[in-house]
Coordinates of C-alpha atoms and ligand atoms in Angstrom, one line a residue:
M1 CA 32.0 -54.1 43.0
D2 CA 32.5 -57.9 43.1
E3 CA 31.8 -59.5 46.5
I4 CA 32.8 -62.7 48.2
I5 CA 32.4 -64.5 51.5
L6 CA 35.6 -65.2 53.3
I7 CA 35.3 -68.0 55.9
K8 CA 37.7 -68.6 58.8
L9 CA 37.8 -72.3 59.9
G10 CA 36.9 -73.1 63.5
E11 CA 38.6 -75.4 66.0
M12 CA 39.1 -78.1 63.3
V13 CA 42.2 -76.2 62.4
L14 CA 43.6 -77.9 65.5
K15 CA 42.8 -81.4 64.4
G16 CA 46.2 -82.4 62.8
L17 CA 45.9 -85.2 60.3
N18 CA 42.1 -85.2 60.4
R19 CA 42.1 -81.7 59.2
N20 CA 41.6 -82.7 55.5
V21 CA 38.5 -84.7 56.5
F22 CA 37.0 -81.8 58.4
E23 CA 37.7 -79.4 55.7
A24 CA 36.2 -81.6 53.0
A25 CA 33.1 -82.1 55.2
L26 CA 32.8 -78.3 55.7
I27 CA 33.1 -77.6 52.0
R28 CA 30.5 -80.3 51.2
N29 CA 28.1 -78.8 53.8
I30 CA 28.6 -75.3 52.5
K31 CA 28.0 -76.3 48.9
R32 CA 24.9 -78.2 49.9
R33 CA 23.4 -75.3 51.9
L34 CA 24.1 -72.8 49.0
N35 CA 22.6 -75.1 46.4
Y36 CA 19.8 -73.4 44.5
L37 CA 20.9 -69.9 45.4
G38 CA 22.2 -69.2 41.9
G39 CA 25.7 -70.8 41.9
F40 CA 28.8 -70.4 44.0
D41 CA 32.4 -71.5 43.7
V42 CA 33.7 -72.8 47.0
K43 CA 37.5 -73.3 47.4
T44 CA 39.9 -73.4 50.3
A45 CA 43.4 -72.1 50.9
Q46 CA 45.5 -71.0 53.9
S47 CA 42.8 -71.8 56.5
T48 CA 40.3 -69.7 54.6
V49 CA 37.3 -70.8 52.5
Y50 CA 36.5 -68.5 49.6
V51 CA 32.8 -68.5 48.6
T52 CA 32.5 -66.7 45.2
P53 CA 29.0 -66.0 43.8
H54 CA 28.2 -66.5 40.1
E55 CA 26.5 -63.6 38.5
G56 CA 23.0 -63.0 39.9
A57 CA 23.5 -65.4 42.9
D58 CA 21.7 -64.5 46.1
L59 CA 24.6 -63.3 48.3
D60 CA 22.4 -61.9 51.2
E61 CA 20.8 -65.3 51.7
A62 CA 24.1 -67.1 51.3
V63 CA 25.5 -65.0 54.2
E64 CA 22.5 -65.9 56.3
R65 CA 23.0 -69.6 55.6
V66 CA 26.7 -69.6 56.1
S67 CA 26.1 -68.1 59.6
K68 CA 24.4 -71.4 60.6
I69 CA 27.0 -73.8 59.3
F70 CA 29.0 -75.6 62.0
G71 CA 32.8 -75.6 61.7
I72 CA 33.1 -71.9 61.0
A73 CA 34.8 -69.6 63.5
A74 CA 34.2 -66.3 61.7
F75 CA 33.2 -65.0 58.3
S76 CA 33.2 -61.7 56.4
R77 CA 31.4 -60.4 53.4
A78 CA 34.1 -58.6 51.5
C79 CA 34.8 -56.9 48.2
V80 CA 37.3 -58.4 45.9
I81 CA 39.9 -56.2 44.1
K82 CA 43.1 -56.5 42.1
K83 CA 46.3 -56.6 44.1
E84 CA 47.2 -53.0 43.3
M85 CA 47.3 -50.1 45.7
P86 CA 45.1 -47.7 43.7
A87 CA 42.3 -50.4 43.6
I88 CA 42.7 -51.1 47.3
L89 CA 42.5 -47.4 48.2
E90 CA 39.4 -46.8 46.1
A91 CA 37.7 -49.9 47.4
S92 CA 38.4 -49.0 51.1
A93 CA 36.7 -45.7 50.6
E94 CA 33.8 -47.0 48.5
Y95 CA 32.9 -50.4 49.9
L96 CA 32.4 -49.2 53.5
K97 CA 31.1 -45.7 52.5
M98 CA 28.0 -45.8 54.7
E99 CA 29.8 -47.0 57.8
L100 CA 32.6 -44.5 57.3
L101 CA 30.1 -41.6 56.9
A102 CA 28.4 -42.7 60.2
A103 CA 31.6 -43.2 62.1
K104 CA 33.8 -40.6 63.9
T105 CA 36.9 -42.6 64.4
F106 CA 38.5 -45.5 62.5
K107 CA 41.6 -47.6 62.1
V108 CA 42.9 -49.8 59.3
E109 CA 44.2 -53.3 59.8
T110 CA 46.0 -55.2 57.1
K111 CA 46.9 -58.8 56.7
R112 CA 49.4 -59.6 54.0
A113 CA 49.4 -63.4 53.3
D114 CA 51.0 -62.8 49.9
K115 CA 54.6 -62.0 50.8
I116 CA 55.4 -61.0 47.2
F117 CA 53.2 -58.0 47.4
P118 CA 55.7 -55.0 47.4
L119 CA 54.3 -53.1 50.5
K120 CA 54.3 -54.5 54.0
S121 CA 51.2 -54.6 56.1
P122 CA 51.9 -51.4 58.1
E123 CA 52.7 -49.5 54.9
I124 CA 49.4 -50.6 53.3
S125 CA 47.5 -49.6 56.5
A126 CA 49.2 -46.2 56.5
Q127 CA 48.4 -45.5 52.9
V128 CA 44.8 -46.6 53.2
G129 CA 44.4 -44.5 56.4
E130 CA 45.8 -41.4 54.7
Y131 CA 43.5 -41.9 51.8
L132 CA 40.4 -42.3 54.0
L133 CA 41.3 -39.1 56.0
E134 CA 41.5 -37.2 52.7
K135 CA 38.2 -38.6 51.5
Y136 CA 36.3 -38.3 54.8
P137 CA 37.7 -35.2 56.6
H138 CA 35.3 -35.7 59.5
L139 CA 37.1 -38.9 60.5
C140 CA 39.9 -39.2 63.1
V141 CA 42.2 -42.2 63.6
D142 CA 41.8 -44.1 66.9
V143 CA 43.8 -47.3 67.1
H144 CA 42.5 -48.3 70.5
N145 CA 38.8 -47.9 70.3
P146 CA 37.7 -47.0 66.8
D147 CA 34.0 -46.8 65.7
I148 CA 35.0 -48.8 62.6
T149 CA 37.9 -51.0 61.6
V150 CA 38.7 -51.2 57.9
R151 CA 40.3 -54.5 57.2
V152 CA 42.5 -55.1 54.1
E153 CA 43.7 -58.6 53.2
V154 CA 46.2 -59.3 50.5
R155 CA 46.1 -62.9 49.7
D156 CA 47.1 -65.3 46.9
F157 CA 44.0 -64.9 44.7
G158 CA 43.4 -61.2 45.2
A159 CA 42.9 -58.4 47.7
Y160 CA 39.9 -57.9 49.9
V161 CA 38.3 -55.1 51.9
H162 CA 35.8 -55.6 54.6
G163 CA 34.6 -54.3 58.0
Q164 CA 34.0 -56.3 61.2
A165 CA 34.1 -60.1 60.7
L166 CA 31.0 -61.8 61.9
R167 CA 31.0 -64.7 64.4
G168 CA 30.4 -68.1 62.9
A169 CA 28.2 -70.9 64.4
G170 CA 31.4 -72.5 65.9
G171 CA 31.5 -76.3 66.5
I172 CA 32.7 -78.9 64.0
P173 CA 31.3 -79.8 60.6
V174 CA 28.1 -82.0 60.7
G175 CA 28.9 -85.5 59.5
T176 CA 32.4 -85.8 60.9
G177 CA 31.3 -87.2 64.3
G178 CA 29.1 -90.1 63.3
N179 CA 25.3 -90.6 63.5
A180 CA 22.9 -90.3 66.4
A181 CA 19.1 -90.4 66.9
I182 CA 17.4 -87.5 68.6
L183 CA 14.2 -88.2 70.5
I184 CA 12.2 -85.1 69.5
S185 CA 9.1 -84.0 71.3
G186 CA 7.2 -80.7 70.5
G187 CA 8.8 -79.1 73.6
I188 CA 11.6 -76.5 74.1
D189 CA 14.3 -78.9 75.2
S190 CA 14.8 -81.6 72.6
P191 CA 15.3 -79.2 69.6
V192 CA 18.1 -77.5 71.7
A193 CA 19.6 -80.9 72.5
A194 CA 19.5 -81.7 68.7
W195 CA 21.3 -78.5 67.8
T196 CA 23.8 -78.9 70.6
M197 CA 24.9 -82.4 69.3
A198 CA 24.9 -81.4 65.6
K199 CA 27.2 -78.6 66.7
R200 CA 29.7 -81.3 67.8
G201 CA 29.7 -82.8 64.3
L202 CA 26.9 -85.5 64.7
E203 CA 24.6 -86.2 61.8
L204 CA 21.0 -86.6 63.1
T205 CA 18.2 -89.0 62.6
A206 CA 15.0 -87.9 64.4
I207 CA 12.4 -90.1 66.2
H208 CA 9.0 -88.8 67.4
F209 CA 6.4 -90.6 69.3
A210 CA 2.9 -89.6 68.3
S211 CA -0.4 -90.8 69.7
P212 CA -3.2 -90.3 67.3
P213 CA -6.1 -90.1 68.0
Y214 CA -5.1 -88.5 71.3
T215 CA -2.7 -86.2 69.6
S216 CA -3.5 -84.2 66.5
E217 CA -1.9 -83.8 63.1
R218 CA -1.0 -80.3 64.0
A219 CA 1.1 -81.6 66.9
E220 CA 3.0 -83.6 64.3
Q221 CA 3.3 -80.7 62.0
K222 CA 4.8 -78.7 64.9
V223 CA 7.5 -81.3 65.2
H224 CA 8.2 -81.1 61.4
N225 CA 8.5 -77.3 61.7
L226 CA 10.8 -77.5 64.7
L227 CA 13.1 -80.0 62.9
S228 CA 13.1 -77.9 59.8
R229 CA 14.5 -75.0 61.9
V230 CA 17.1 -77.4 63.4
S231 CA 18.1 -78.6 60.0
E232 CA 19.1 -75.1 59.0
Y233 CA 22.1 -76.0 61.2
S234 CA 22.3 -79.8 61.1
G235 CA 21.4 -80.3 57.5
R236 CA 18.5 -82.4 56.1
M237 CA 17.5 -85.4 58.2
T238 CA 15.0 -88.3 58.3
L239 CA 12.2 -88.3 60.8
F240 CA 10.7 -91.6 62.0
T241 CA 7.2 -91.1 63.6
V242 CA 6.2 -93.9 65.9
P243 CA 2.5 -94.6 66.5
F244 CA 2.5 -94.9 70.3
A245 CA -1.1 -94.8 71.4
K246 CA -1.4 -98.6 71.7
V247 CA 1.6 -98.9 74.0
Q248 CA 0.2 -96.1 76.2
E249 CA -3.2 -97.7 76.4
E250 CA -1.7 -101.0 77.4
I251 CA 0.5 -99.4 80.2
M252 CA -2.6 -97.4 81.4
A253 CA -4.7 -100.5 81.6
K254 CA -2.2 -102.9 83.1
C255 CA 0.4 -100.9 85.2
P256 CA 0.3 -98.8 88.4
E257 CA -0.7 -95.2 87.5
D258 CA 2.2 -93.6 89.4
L259 CA 4.7 -95.6 87.3
F260 CA 3.0 -94.8 84.0
T261 CA 5.4 -92.0 82.8
L262 CA 8.6 -94.0 83.6
I263 CA 7.4 -97.2 81.9
M264 CA 6.4 -95.2 78.9
R265 CA 9.8 -93.5 78.8
R266 CA 11.5 -96.9 79.0
F267 CA 9.4 -98.0 76.0
M268 CA 10.5 -94.9 74.1
M269 CA 14.2 -95.8 74.7
R270 CA 13.8 -99.4 73.7
I271 CA 11.8 -98.6 70.5
S272 CA 14.3 -95.7 69.6
E273 CA 17.2 -98.1 70.1
Q274 CA 15.7 -100.5 67.5
I275 CA 15.2 -97.7 65.0
A276 CA 18.6 -96.2 65.7
L277 CA 20.4 -99.6 65.2
R278 CA 18.6 -100.0 61.9
E279 CA 19.7 -96.5 60.8
N280 CA 23.3 -97.0 61.8
C281 CA 23.2 -94.6 64.7
S282 CA 25.7 -95.2 67.6
A283 CA 23.8 -93.2 70.3
L284 CA 20.5 -91.8 71.3
I285 CA 20.1 -88.1 72.3
T286 CA 17.4 -86.7 74.6
G287 CA 16.6 -83.2 76.0
E288 CA 16.5 -84.4 79.6
S289 CA 17.8 -82.0 82.3
L290 CA 18.4 -83.1 85.8
G291 CA 15.5 -82.4 88.2
Q292 CA 13.4 -80.5 85.6
V293 CA 10.3 -82.7 86.0
A294 CA 9.3 -85.9 87.9
S295 CA 10.7 -88.2 85.2
Q296 CA 14.1 -86.4 85.3
T297 CA 15.2 -87.0 88.9
L298 CA 18.5 -88.9 89.1
R299 CA 16.7 -92.1 90.1
A300 CA 14.2 -91.7 87.3
I301 CA 16.9 -91.1 84.7
V302 CA 18.8 -94.2 86.0
C303 CA 15.7 -96.3 85.5
T304 CA 15.1 -94.9 82.0
D305 CA 18.7 -95.3 81.0
Q306 CA 18.7 -99.0 82.0
A307 CA 16.1 -99.8 79.3
A308 CA 18.5 -99.3 76.4
Q309 CA 22.0 -100.7 75.8
M310 CA 23.0 -97.9 73.4
P311 CA 24.7 -94.8 75.0
V312 CA 22.3 -91.9 75.6
L313 CA 23.6 -88.4 75.2
R314 CA 21.9 -85.8 77.3
P315 CA 23.6 -82.5 76.4
L316 CA 21.2 -80.4 78.6
I317 CA 21.6 -82.5 81.7
G318 CA 23.3 -79.7 83.7
M319 CA 21.5 -76.7 82.3
D320 CA 18.8 -74.5 83.8
K321 CA 15.5 -74.0 81.9
L322 CA 16.4 -70.3 81.3
E323 CA 19.7 -71.3 79.8
I324 CA 17.9 -73.7 77.5
I325 CA 15.3 -71.1 76.5
E326 CA 18.1 -68.7 75.7
I327 CA 19.5 -71.1 73.1
S328 CA 16.1 -72.0 71.8
R329 CA 15.5 -68.3 71.1
R330 CA 18.8 -67.9 69.4
I331 CA 18.2 -70.8 67.1
N332 CA 14.7 -69.8 66.4
T333 CA 12.9 -72.8 67.7
F334 CA 11.3 -71.2 70.8
D335 CA 8.3 -69.6 69.1
I336 CA 7.3 -73.0 67.6
S337 CA 8.0 -74.9 70.8
I338 CA 5.5 -72.8 72.8
E339 CA 2.6 -73.4 70.3
P340 CA 0.0 -75.1 72.4
F341 CA -0.4 -78.6 70.9
E342 CA -0.6 -81.6 73.1
D343 CA 2.3 -84.1 73.2
C344 CA 1.9 -87.8 73.7
C345 CA 3.4 -87.4 77.2
T346 CA 0.9 -84.8 78.4
V347 CA -2.1 -86.8 77.2
F348 CA -1.7 -89.5 79.8
T349 CA 0.1 -87.7 82.6
P350 CA -0.6 -89.3 86.0
K351 CA -1.7 -87.1 88.9
H352 CA 1.1 -88.1 91.2
P353 CA 4.1 -89.4 89.2
R354 CA 6.8 -91.2 91.2
T355 CA 10.0 -89.2 91.6
Q356 CA 12.0 -91.9 93.4
P357 CA 11.2 -95.1 91.5
K358 CA 12.9 -98.4 92.1
L359 CA 14.1 -100.4 89.0
E360 CA 12.7 -103.7 90.5
E361 CA 9.2 -102.2 90.8
L362 CA 9.3 -101.1 87.1
L363 CA 10.6 -104.5 85.9
E364 CA 7.8 -106.1 88.0
A365 CA 5.1 -103.8 86.6
E366 CA 6.3 -104.4 83.0
K367 CA 5.7 -108.1 83.4
A368 CA 2.0 -107.4 82.9
L369 CA 2.8 -106.3 79.3
D370 CA 3.9 -108.2 76.2
C371 CA 6.9 -105.8 75.8
E372 CA 8.5 -107.5 72.8
A373 CA 5.3 -107.6 70.8
L374 CA 4.4 -104.0 71.6
I375 CA 7.9 -102.8 70.6
E376 CA 7.9 -104.8 67.4
D377 CA 4.5 -103.5 66.4
C378 CA 5.7 -99.9 66.9
V379 CA 9.0 -100.5 65.0
N380 CA 7.1 -102.1 62.1
N381 CA 4.7 -99.2 61.8
V382 CA 7.0 -96.2 61.8
R383 CA 6.3 -93.5 59.2
L384 CA 9.3 -91.9 57.5
T385 CA 9.4 -88.2 56.5
K386 CA 12.3 -86.3 55.0
I387 CA 13.0 -83.0 56.7
Y388 CA 14.7 -80.1 54.9
P389 CA 15.7 -76.6 56.0
N390 CA 13.0 -74.0 55.7
Q391 CA 14.4 -71.9 53.0
Ligands
LIG401 P1 10.9 -81.3 75.8 O1 10.9 -79.8 76.1 O2 12.0 -81.6 74.8 O3 9.6 -81.8 75.4 P2 10.5 -82.0 78.5 O4 11.2 -81.2 79.4 O5 9.1 -81.8 78.2 O6 11.4 -82.0 77.1 P3 10.0 -84.8 78.9 O7 8.6 -84.7 78.2 O8 10.1 -85.5 80.2 O9 10.8 -83.5 79.0 O10 10.9 -85.5 77.8 C1 12.2 -85.7 78.1 C2 12.9 -86.0 76.7 O11 12.3 -87.2 76.2 C3 12.7 -85.0 75.7 O12 13.6 -84.0 75.7 C4 12.8 -85.8 74.4 O13 14.1 -86.1 74.1 C5 12.1 -87.1 74.8 N1 10.7 -87.1 74.5 C6 9.6 -86.7 75.2 N2 8.5 -86.8 74.5 C7 8.8 -87.3 73.3 C8 8.1 -87.7 72.1 N3 6.8 -87.5 72.1 N4 8.7 -88.2 71.1 C9 10.1 -88.3 71.1 N5 10.8 -88.0 72.2 C10 10.2 -87.5 73.3
LIG402 MG1 8.1 -82.9 76.3

């Protein structure tokens, strides 16, 4: 039996004149993600995207990948048949055979987009229902709460039979919302922040601060692995790794210990802004969440924010740690995030970081540093890595 993936577009259906742009981006993203799986035709009509595999293409993997593409409200794996009743009846009984054998009750729902088809939707449902009762005498019809719903769609290109549609990743297609740079650590929060903003259509560039020899190569590998998981949703991205040890050593040597973390974070923002500008990004993204740690009190965030001119998006700002963990489990980054490799922030953590800093104090303390030279040195020595989805 020939199979297909039927994709229902997400909220971009509402976007009026921009709709074509959104649809084109979605099709491009789908094609890109299904590359190298054996060939698929991807076409769109009547708010549905049809993904048809060539002979031998890996449909199981394609379904898995489609479930992670933003801009999709729901999708179904369906069998494709001729627009003739005998074929529709036979496919309804065969394609969902396992599910029908396991069920006690069922109903049939039909959508007829092709108004030329001689039977109306209720007539098609009635005929399919009757046929299934004949083939599977153990079944009863239950229109309110059935164990299984057999769905029949009669559309322009053919007829389709499938079971329950699966929920898509939602959001809007990556690439339709502009570019932003995610500051990525090896922690739980920043990969979730990256995913959250990619879901709103942003294309991501990643920036990571590493402090060899204080931090190891494995800590950097961990960040690559995290981003690779994120890129299953966001698409491929470029990672800029910034050598940060010298900046940290300078702050440690010349600034008050209790301000260390905040001054360091202000450097991160300034350096990231330079890289972001160069990469045509219009905003920075961080995984900060209000009150989570000393450097994320409102006062601390205000002081960090002041360091860069570029807008800083903080999608997790109002979320609890448990809510963030729930998402990180769902997007499969949690297991990697909890691997125990040191981050550049943890290496130099002061014993008593300030939670209620004053901006004037920070500006005063930073006078002891040659900020411009330190920033320029970092920006000139960034390393570039291309990150691709795992599979
Ligand atoms: P995470 O779980 O993402 O590490 P966190 O709760 O540990 O976050 P902080 O270490 O204070 O919080 O960092 C706050 C944010 O600053 C991170 O979410 C991330 O966006 C950015 N950040 C922290 N460390 C780094 C780093 N080494 N490289 C790049 N960005 C970083
Ligand atoms: Mg961290």
